[in-house]
Coordinates of N, CA, C and O in Angstrom, one line a residue:
M1 N 43.4 150.8 25.0 CA 42.4 149.9 25.4 C 42.8 148.5 25.0 O 42.6 147.5 25.8
K2 N 43.4 148.3 23.8 CA 43.8 147.0 23.3 C 44.9 146.4 24.3 O 45.0 145.3 24.5
K3 N 45.8 147.3 24.7 CA 46.9 146.9 25.6 C 46.3 146.4 26.9 O 46.8 145.4 27.5
I4 N 45.3 147.0 27.4 CA 44.7 146.6 28.7 C 44.1 145.2 28.5 O 44.2 144.3 29.4
I5 N 43.3 145.0 27.4 CA 42.7 143.7 27.2 C 43.7 142.6 27.0 O 43.6 141.5 27.6
I6 N 44.8 142.9 26.3 CA 45.8 141.9 26.1 C 46.5 141.6 27.4 O 46.8 140.4 27.7
T7 N 46.8 142.6 28.2 CA 47.4 142.4 29.5 C 46.5 141.6 30.4 O 47.0 140.6 31.1
L8 N 45.2 141.9 30.4 CA 44.3 141.1 31.2 C 44.2 139.6 30.8 O 44.1 138.7 31.6
A9 N 44.2 139.4 29.5 CA 44.1 138.1 28.9 C 45.4 137.3 29.3 O 45.3 136.1 29.7
I10 N 46.5 137.9 29.2 CA 47.8 137.2 29.6 C 47.8 136.9 31.1 O 48.1 135.8 31.5
A11 N 47.3 137.8 31.9 CA 47.2 137.6 33.4 C 46.2 136.4 33.7 O 46.5 135.6 34.5
L12 N 45.1 136.3 32.9 CA 44.1 135.3 33.1 C 44.7 133.9 32.8 O 44.6 133.0 33.5
V13 N 45.4 133.9 31.6 CA 46.0 132.6 31.2 C 47.1 132.2 32.2 O 47.2 131.0 32.6
A14 N 47.9 133.1 32.7 CA 49.0 132.8 33.6 C 48.4 132.3 34.9 O 48.9 131.3 35.5
S15 N 47.3 132.9 35.4 CA 46.7 132.5 36.7 C 46.0 131.1 36.5 O 46.1 130.3 37.5
I16 N 45.4 130.8 35.4 CA 44.9 129.5 35.2 C 45.9 128.4 35.1 O 45.8 127.4 35.7
S17 N 47.1 128.7 34.5 CA 48.2 127.7 34.4 C 48.8 127.5 35.8 O 49.2 126.4 36.1
M18 N 48.8 128.5 36.7 CA 49.3 128.3 38.0 C 48.4 127.3 38.8 O 48.8 126.6 39.7
F19 N 47.1 127.4 38.6 CA 46.1 126.5 39.3 C 45.9 125.2 38.6 O 45.1 124.4 39.1
A20 N 46.5 125.0 37.5 CA 46.3 123.8 36.7 C 46.9 122.5 37.4 O 46.4 121.4 37.2
Q21 N 47.9 122.8 38.2 CA 48.4 121.6 39.0 C 47.5 121.2 40.1 O 46.6 122.0 40.5
A22 N 47.6 120.0 40.6 CA 46.7 119.5 41.6 C 46.8 120.3 42.8 O 47.9 120.6 43.3
P23 N 45.7 120.8 43.4 CA 45.8 121.6 44.6 C 46.3 120.7 45.8 O 45.9 119.6 45.9
K24 N 47.1 121.3 46.7 CA 47.5 120.7 47.9 C 46.7 121.2 49.0 O 46.6 122.4 49.3
M25 N 46.0 120.3 49.7 CA 45.2 120.7 50.8 C 45.6 119.8 52.0 O 46.2 118.7 51.9
A26 N 45.3 120.4 53.2 CA 45.6 119.6 54.5 C 44.5 120.0 55.5 O 43.9 121.1 55.4
V27 N 44.3 119.1 56.4 CA 43.4 119.4 57.6 C 44.2 119.1 58.8 O 45.0 118.1 58.9
G28 N 44.1 119.9 59.8 CA 44.8 119.7 61.1 C 43.9 119.9 62.3 O 42.9 120.6 62.3
V29 N 44.3 119.2 63.3 CA 43.6 119.2 64.6 C 44.7 119.6 65.6 O 45.8 119.1 65.7
D30 N 44.4 120.6 66.5 CA 45.4 121.1 67.4 C 44.8 121.4 68.8 O 43.6 121.6 69.0
Y31 N 45.8 121.5 69.8 CA 45.5 121.9 71.1 C 46.0 123.3 71.2 O 47.1 123.7 70.7
N32 N 45.2 124.2 71.8 CA 45.6 125.6 71.9 C 45.6 126.1 73.4 O 44.8 125.7 74.2
Y33 N 46.5 127.1 73.6 CA 46.5 127.7 74.9 C 46.5 129.2 74.7 O 47.3 129.7 73.9
S34 N 45.6 129.9 75.4 CA 45.4 131.4 75.3 C 46.1 132.1 76.5 O 45.8 131.7 77.6
S35 N 46.8 133.1 76.2 CA 47.4 133.9 77.3 C 46.4 134.7 78.1 O 46.7 135.1 79.2
K36 N 45.3 135.0 77.5 CA 44.2 135.8 78.2 C 43.3 134.8 78.9 O 42.6 134.1 78.4
G37 N 43.5 134.8 80.2 CA 42.6 134.0 81.1 C 43.1 132.6 81.2 O 42.6 131.8 82.0
G38 N 44.2 132.2 80.5 CA 44.7 130.9 80.6 C 43.8 129.8 80.1 O 44.0 128.6 80.4
N39 N 42.9 130.1 79.2 CA 42.0 129.1 78.6 C 42.8 128.2 77.6 O 43.7 128.6 77.0
S40 N 42.4 126.9 77.6 CA 42.9 126.0 76.6 C 41.7 125.5 75.8 O 40.6 125.6 76.2
G41 N 42.1 125.0 74.6 CA 41.0 124.5 73.8 C 41.5 123.7 72.6 O 42.6 123.3 72.6
I42 N 40.5 123.4 71.7 CA 40.9 122.6 70.6 C 40.6 123.4 69.3 O 39.7 124.3 69.3
G43 N 41.3 123.0 68.2 CA 41.1 123.8 67.0 C 41.1 122.8 65.8 O 41.6 121.7 65.8
L44 N 40.5 123.3 64.8 CA 40.4 122.6 63.5 C 40.9 123.6 62.4 O 40.5 124.7 62.3
Q45 N 41.9 123.2 61.7 CA 42.6 124.1 60.7 C 42.6 123.4 59.3 O 42.9 122.2 59.2
L46 N 42.2 124.2 58.3 CA 42.3 123.7 56.9 C 43.4 124.5 56.2 O 43.6 125.6 56.6
E47 N 44.0 123.9 55.2 CA 45.0 124.6 54.5 C 44.7 124.4 53.0 O 44.4 123.2 52.6
Y48 N 44.9 125.4 52.2 CA 44.8 125.3 50.7 C 45.9 126.0 50.1 O 46.1 127.2 50.3
Q49 N 46.7 125.3 49.4 CA 47.9 125.9 48.7 C 47.5 126.8 47.5 O 46.9 126.3 46.6
L50 N 47.7 128.1 47.6 CA 47.3 129.0 46.5 C 48.4 129.1 45.5 O 48.1 129.0 44.3
F51 N 49.6 129.3 45.9 CA 50.8 129.3 45.0 C 51.9 128.5 45.6 O 51.7 127.8 46.7
E52 N 53.1 128.5 45.0 CA 54.2 127.6 45.5 C 54.5 127.8 47.0 O 54.6 126.8 47.7
H53 N 54.5 129.0 47.4 CA 54.9 129.3 48.8 C 53.8 129.9 49.7 O 54.0 130.2 50.8
L54 N 52.6 130.1 49.1 CA 51.6 130.9 49.8 C 50.3 130.0 49.9 O 49.9 129.4 48.9
R55 N 49.8 129.9 51.1 CA 48.6 129.1 51.3 C 47.7 129.9 52.3 O 48.1 130.8 53.0
V56 N 46.4 129.6 52.1 CA 45.4 130.2 53.0 C 44.9 129.1 54.0 O 44.9 128.0 53.7
S57 N 44.7 129.6 55.2 CA 44.4 128.6 56.3 C 43.2 129.1 57.2 O 43.5 129.9 58.1
P58 N 42.0 128.8 56.9 CA 40.9 129.1 57.8 C 41.0 128.1 59.0 O 41.4 127.0 58.9
E59 N 40.6 128.7 60.1 CA 40.7 127.9 61.4 C 39.6 128.2 62.3 O 39.1 129.4 62.4
F60 N 39.2 127.2 63.1 CA 38.1 127.4 64.1 C 38.7 126.9 65.4 O 39.3 125.8 65.5
I61 N 38.6 127.7 66.5 CA 39.2 127.3 67.8 C 38.0 127.5 68.8 O 37.4 128.5 68.9
Y62 N 37.9 126.5 69.7 CA 37.0 126.6 70.8 C 37.8 126.4 72.1 O 38.4 125.4 72.3
S63 N 37.8 127.5 72.9 CA 38.6 127.5 74.1 C 37.6 127.2 75.3 O 36.6 127.9 75.4
F64 N 37.9 126.2 76.1 CA 37.1 125.8 77.2 C 37.0 126.9 78.3 O 38.0 127.6 78.5
E65 N 35.9 126.9 79.0 CA 35.8 127.9 80.1 C 36.7 127.6 81.2 O 36.9 126.5 81.6
K66 N 37.3 128.7 81.8 CA 38.2 128.5 82.9 C 37.9 129.6 83.9 O 38.0 130.8 83.6
G67 N 37.4 129.3 85.1 CA 37.0 130.3 86.1 C 35.9 131.2 85.6 O 35.0 130.8 84.9
D68 N 36.1 132.5 85.8 CA 35.1 133.5 85.4 C 35.4 134.2 84.1 O 34.8 135.1 83.7
H69 N 36.4 133.7 83.4 CA 36.8 134.3 82.1 C 35.9 133.8 81.0 O 35.9 134.4 79.9
G70 N 35.2 132.7 81.1 CA 34.3 132.2 80.0 C 35.1 131.6 78.9 O 36.3 131.4 78.9
H71 N 34.3 131.1 77.9 CA 34.9 130.5 76.8 C 35.1 131.4 75.6 O 34.5 132.5 75.6
F72 N 36.0 131.1 74.7 CA 36.2 131.8 73.5 C 35.8 130.9 72.3 O 36.2 129.8 72.3
T73 N 35.2 131.5 71.3 CA 35.0 130.9 70.0 C 35.7 131.8 69.1 O 35.5 133.0 69.1
N74 N 36.6 131.2 68.3 CA 37.5 132.0 67.5 C 37.5 131.5 66.1 O 37.7 130.3 65.8
V75 N 37.3 132.4 65.1 CA 37.4 132.0 63.7 C 38.5 132.9 63.1 O 38.4 134.1 63.2
N76 N 39.5 132.3 62.4 CA 40.6 133.0 61.8 C 40.7 132.6 60.4 O 40.4 131.5 60.0
I77 N 41.2 133.5 59.6 CA 41.5 133.2 58.2 C 42.9 133.9 58.0 O 43.1 135.1 58.0
N78 N 43.9 133.0 57.9 CA 45.3 133.5 57.8 C 45.9 133.1 56.5 O 45.6 132.1 55.9
L79 N 46.9 133.9 56.0 CA 47.8 133.6 54.9 C 49.1 133.2 55.5 O 49.6 133.8 56.4
Q80 N 49.7 132.1 55.0 CA 50.9 131.6 55.5 C 51.9 131.6 54.3 O 51.6 131.0 53.2
Y81 N 53.1 132.1 54.5 CA 54.2 132.1 53.5 C 55.2 131.0 53.9 O 55.9 131.2 54.8
T82 N 55.2 129.9 53.2 CA 56.0 128.7 53.7 C 57.4 128.8 53.1 O 57.7 129.2 52.0
I83 N 58.4 128.5 54.0 CA 59.8 128.5 53.7 C 60.3 127.1 54.1 O 60.5 126.8 55.3
G84 N 60.6 126.3 53.1 CA 61.1 124.9 53.3 C 62.6 125.0 53.7 O 63.4 125.7 53.0
T85 N 63.0 124.3 54.7 CA 64.4 124.3 55.1 C 65.1 123.0 54.9 O 66.2 122.8 55.2
G86 N 64.4 122.1 54.2 CA 65.0 120.8 53.9 C 64.6 119.8 55.0 O 64.2 120.1 56.1
S87 N 64.8 118.5 54.7 CA 64.5 117.4 55.6 C 63.1 117.4 56.1 O 62.9 117.0 57.3
G88 N 62.2 117.9 55.4 CA 60.8 117.8 55.8 C 60.3 118.9 56.8 O 59.2 118.9 57.3
F89 N 61.2 119.9 57.1 CA 60.9 120.9 58.1 C 60.6 122.2 57.3 O 61.2 122.6 56.4
T90 N 59.5 122.9 57.7 CA 59.0 124.1 57.1 C 58.7 125.1 58.2 O 58.1 124.8 59.2
V91 N 59.0 126.4 57.9 CA 58.6 127.5 58.8 C 57.8 128.4 58.0 O 57.9 128.5 56.8
Y92 N 57.0 129.2 58.7 CA 56.2 130.2 58.0 C 55.7 131.3 58.9 O 55.3 131.1 60.0
P93 N 55.8 132.6 58.4 CA 55.1 133.7 59.0 C 53.6 133.6 58.6 O 53.3 133.1 57.6
L94 N 52.8 134.2 59.4 CA 51.3 134.3 59.1 C 50.8 135.6 59.4 O 51.2 136.3 60.3
A95 N 49.7 136.0 58.7 CA 49.0 137.2 59.0 C 47.5 137.0 58.5 O 47.3 136.2 57.5
G96 N 46.6 137.6 59.2 CA 45.2 137.3 58.8 C 44.2 138.1 59.6 O 44.5 139.0 60.4
F97 N 42.9 137.6 59.4 CA 41.7 138.2 60.0 C 41.3 137.3 61.2 O 41.3 136.1 61.1
A98 N 40.8 137.9 62.2 CA 40.3 137.2 63.4 C 38.9 137.7 63.8 O 38.5 138.8 63.7
Y99 N 38.0 136.7 64.2 CA 36.7 137.0 64.7 C 36.6 136.2 66.1 O 36.9 135.0 66.1
V100 N 36.3 137.0 67.1 CA 36.3 136.4 68.5 C 34.9 136.6 69.1 O 34.4 137.7 69.1
N101 N 34.3 135.5 69.6 CA 33.1 135.5 70.4 C 33.5 135.1 71.8 O 33.9 133.9 72.0
A102 N 33.5 136.0 72.8 CA 34.0 135.6 74.1 C 32.8 135.5 75.1 O 32.0 136.5 75.2
A103 N 32.6 134.4 75.7 CA 31.6 134.1 76.7 C 30.2 134.5 76.2 O 29.3 134.8 76.9
G104 N 30.0 134.4 74.8 CA 28.6 134.6 74.3 C 28.2 136.0 74.2 O 27.2 136.3 73.5
D105 N 28.9 137.0 74.8 CA 28.4 138.4 74.7 C 29.3 139.4 74.1 O 29.0 140.6 74.0
V106 N 30.5 139.0 73.7 CA 31.5 139.9 73.1 C 31.8 139.4 71.7 O 32.3 138.2 71.5
N107 N 31.5 140.2 70.7 CA 31.8 139.8 69.3 C 32.7 140.9 68.8 O 32.3 142.0 68.6
K108 N 33.9 140.5 68.5 CA 34.9 141.4 68.0 C 35.7 140.9 66.8 O 35.9 139.7 66.7
C109 N 36.1 141.8 65.9 CA 37.0 141.5 64.8 C 38.3 142.1 65.0 O 38.5 143.1 65.7
G110 N 39.3 141.4 64.5 CA 40.7 142.0 64.6 C 41.6 141.3 63.6 O 41.2 140.9 62.6
A111 N 42.9 141.3 64.0 CA 43.9 140.8 63.1 C 44.9 139.8 63.8 O 45.0 139.9 65.1
N112 N 45.5 139.0 63.1 CA 46.5 138.0 63.6 C 47.8 138.2 62.9 O 47.9 138.5 61.7
V113 N 48.9 138.1 63.7 CA 50.2 138.0 63.1 C 50.9 136.9 63.9 O 50.6 136.7 65.1
G114 N 51.8 136.2 63.3 CA 52.5 135.1 64.0 C 53.5 134.3 63.2 O 53.8 134.8 62.1
C115 N 53.8 133.2 63.7 CA 54.7 132.3 62.9 C 54.4 130.8 63.3 O 53.7 130.6 64.3
G116 N 54.8 129.9 62.5 CA 54.6 128.5 62.7 C 55.7 127.7 62.1 O 56.6 128.2 61.4
A117 N 55.7 126.4 62.5 CA 56.7 125.5 62.0 C 56.0 124.1 61.9 O 55.1 123.8 62.7
E118 N 56.4 123.3 61.0 CA 55.9 122.0 60.8 C 57.0 121.0 60.4 O 57.9 121.4 59.7
Y119 N 56.8 119.8 60.8 CA 57.7 118.7 60.4 C 56.9 117.6 59.8 O 56.0 117.1 60.4
H120 N 57.3 117.3 58.5 CA 56.6 116.3 57.8 C 57.2 114.9 57.9 O 58.4 114.7 57.6
F121 N 56.5 114.0 58.6 CA 57.0 112.6 58.7 C 56.9 111.9 57.4 O 57.7 111.0 57.1
S122 N 55.9 112.2 56.5 CA 55.8 111.6 55.2 C 55.1 112.7 54.4 O 54.8 113.8 54.8
S123 N 54.7 112.3 53.2 CA 54.0 113.3 52.3 C 52.6 113.5 52.8 O 51.9 114.5 52.4
K124 N 52.1 112.7 53.7 CA 50.7 112.8 54.2 C 50.6 113.4 55.6 O 49.6 114.0 55.9
F125 N 51.5 113.1 56.5 CA 51.4 113.4 57.9 C 52.5 114.4 58.4 O 53.6 114.2 58.0
A126 N 52.1 115.3 59.3 CA 53.0 116.3 59.8 C 52.5 116.7 61.2 O 51.4 116.6 61.6
I127 N 53.5 117.2 62.0 CA 53.1 117.8 63.3 C 53.5 119.3 63.1 O 54.3 119.7 62.3
Y128 N 52.8 120.2 63.8 CA 53.0 121.6 63.7 C 52.8 122.3 65.0 O 52.1 121.8 65.9
T129 N 53.4 123.5 65.0 CA 53.1 124.4 66.2 C 53.0 125.8 65.6 O 53.7 126.2 64.6
E130 N 52.2 126.6 66.2 CA 52.0 128.0 65.8 C 52.0 128.9 67.0 O 51.4 128.5 68.1
E131 N 52.5 130.1 66.9 CA 52.4 131.2 67.9 C 51.7 132.4 67.2 O 52.3 132.9 66.2
T132 N 50.5 132.7 67.6 CA 49.8 133.8 67.0 C 49.5 134.9 68.0 O 49.0 134.7 69.1
F133 N 49.8 136.2 67.6 CA 49.4 137.3 68.4 C 48.1 137.8 67.8 O 48.1 138.3 66.6
Q134 N 47.0 137.8 68.6 CA 45.7 138.2 68.1 C 45.4 139.5 68.7 O 45.2 139.7 69.9
M135 N 45.2 140.5 67.8 CA 44.9 141.9 68.2 C 43.4 142.1 68.0 O 42.9 142.4 66.9
V136 N 42.7 142.0 69.1 CA 41.2 142.2 69.1 C 40.9 143.1 70.3 O 41.4 142.9 71.4
S137 N 40.1 144.1 70.2 CA 39.7 145.0 71.2 C 39.2 144.3 72.5 O 38.3 143.5 72.3
H138 N 39.8 144.5 73.6 CA 39.4 143.8 74.9 C 39.7 142.3 74.9 O 39.2 141.7 75.8
A139 N 40.3 141.8 73.9 CA 40.6 140.3 73.9 C 42.0 140.1 73.2 O 42.2 139.0 72.7
T140 N 42.9 141.0 73.2 CA 44.2 140.8 72.7 C 44.9 139.8 73.5 O 45.0 139.8 74.7
R141 N 45.6 138.8 72.7 CA 46.2 137.7 73.4 C 47.1 137.0 72.5 O 47.1 137.2 71.3
F142 N 48.0 136.1 73.1 CA 48.8 135.2 72.4 C 48.1 133.9 72.4 O 47.5 133.5 73.4
I143 N 48.1 133.2 71.3 CA 47.6 131.8 71.2 C 48.7 130.9 70.7 O 49.3 131.1 69.7
T144 N 48.9 129.9 71.5 CA 49.9 128.8 71.2 C 49.2 127.6 70.8 O 48.3 127.1 71.5
G145 N 49.5 127.0 69.6 CA 48.9 125.8 69.2 C 49.9 124.7 68.8 O 51.0 125.0 68.3
V146 N 49.5 123.5 69.1 CA 50.3 122.3 68.8 C 49.4 121.3 68.2 O 48.4 121.0 68.8
G147 N 49.7 120.7 67.0 CA 48.8 119.7 66.4 C 49.4 118.8 65.4 O 50.6 118.8 65.2
V148 N 48.5 118.0 64.8 CA 48.9 117.1 63.7 C 48.0 117.5 62.5 O 46.9 117.9 62.6
K149 N 48.6 117.2 61.3 CA 47.8 117.5 60.1 C 48.0 116.4 59.1 O 49.0 115.6 59.1
Y150 N 47.0 116.2 58.3 CA 47.0 115.2 57.2 C 46.8 115.9 55.9 O 45.9 116.7 55.7
S151 N 47.7 115.7 54.9 CA 47.6 116.3 53.6 C 47.0 115.4 52.6 O 47.2 114.2 52.7
F152 N 46.2 115.9 51.7 CA 45.6 115.1 50.7 C 45.6 115.9 49.4 O 45.9 117.1 49.3

């Protein structure tokens, strides 16, 4: 029992020390194109750095109505593992949870997998692109996004 308590205490101290540094956050705005129905839309993405290479990124996408396919409202929560390649360029695989509301009458949950890349012009501004494969029953699709982000 003592070993378990000591191990938990060490883990708690280690996790607090990892978060003691100033958190790195960013907000991004992007244009999205969906392979299902050819809908395009706008998105808002937040990023919060959890660890050195791991960040969580909640995202909201609204795809405009096109023809009889209707609009999509999309909420994603993705984990991104960042890999810096130098010169301000970063690539990352992503995986996460998806919620899709299609044309107001379809509510589905699913999963996301994909990848992204970003180029930092400065410590505050970057451009980025993402390709996400969204696996949702009756709404499986690829989503391509291109945007700008501001870090603070």
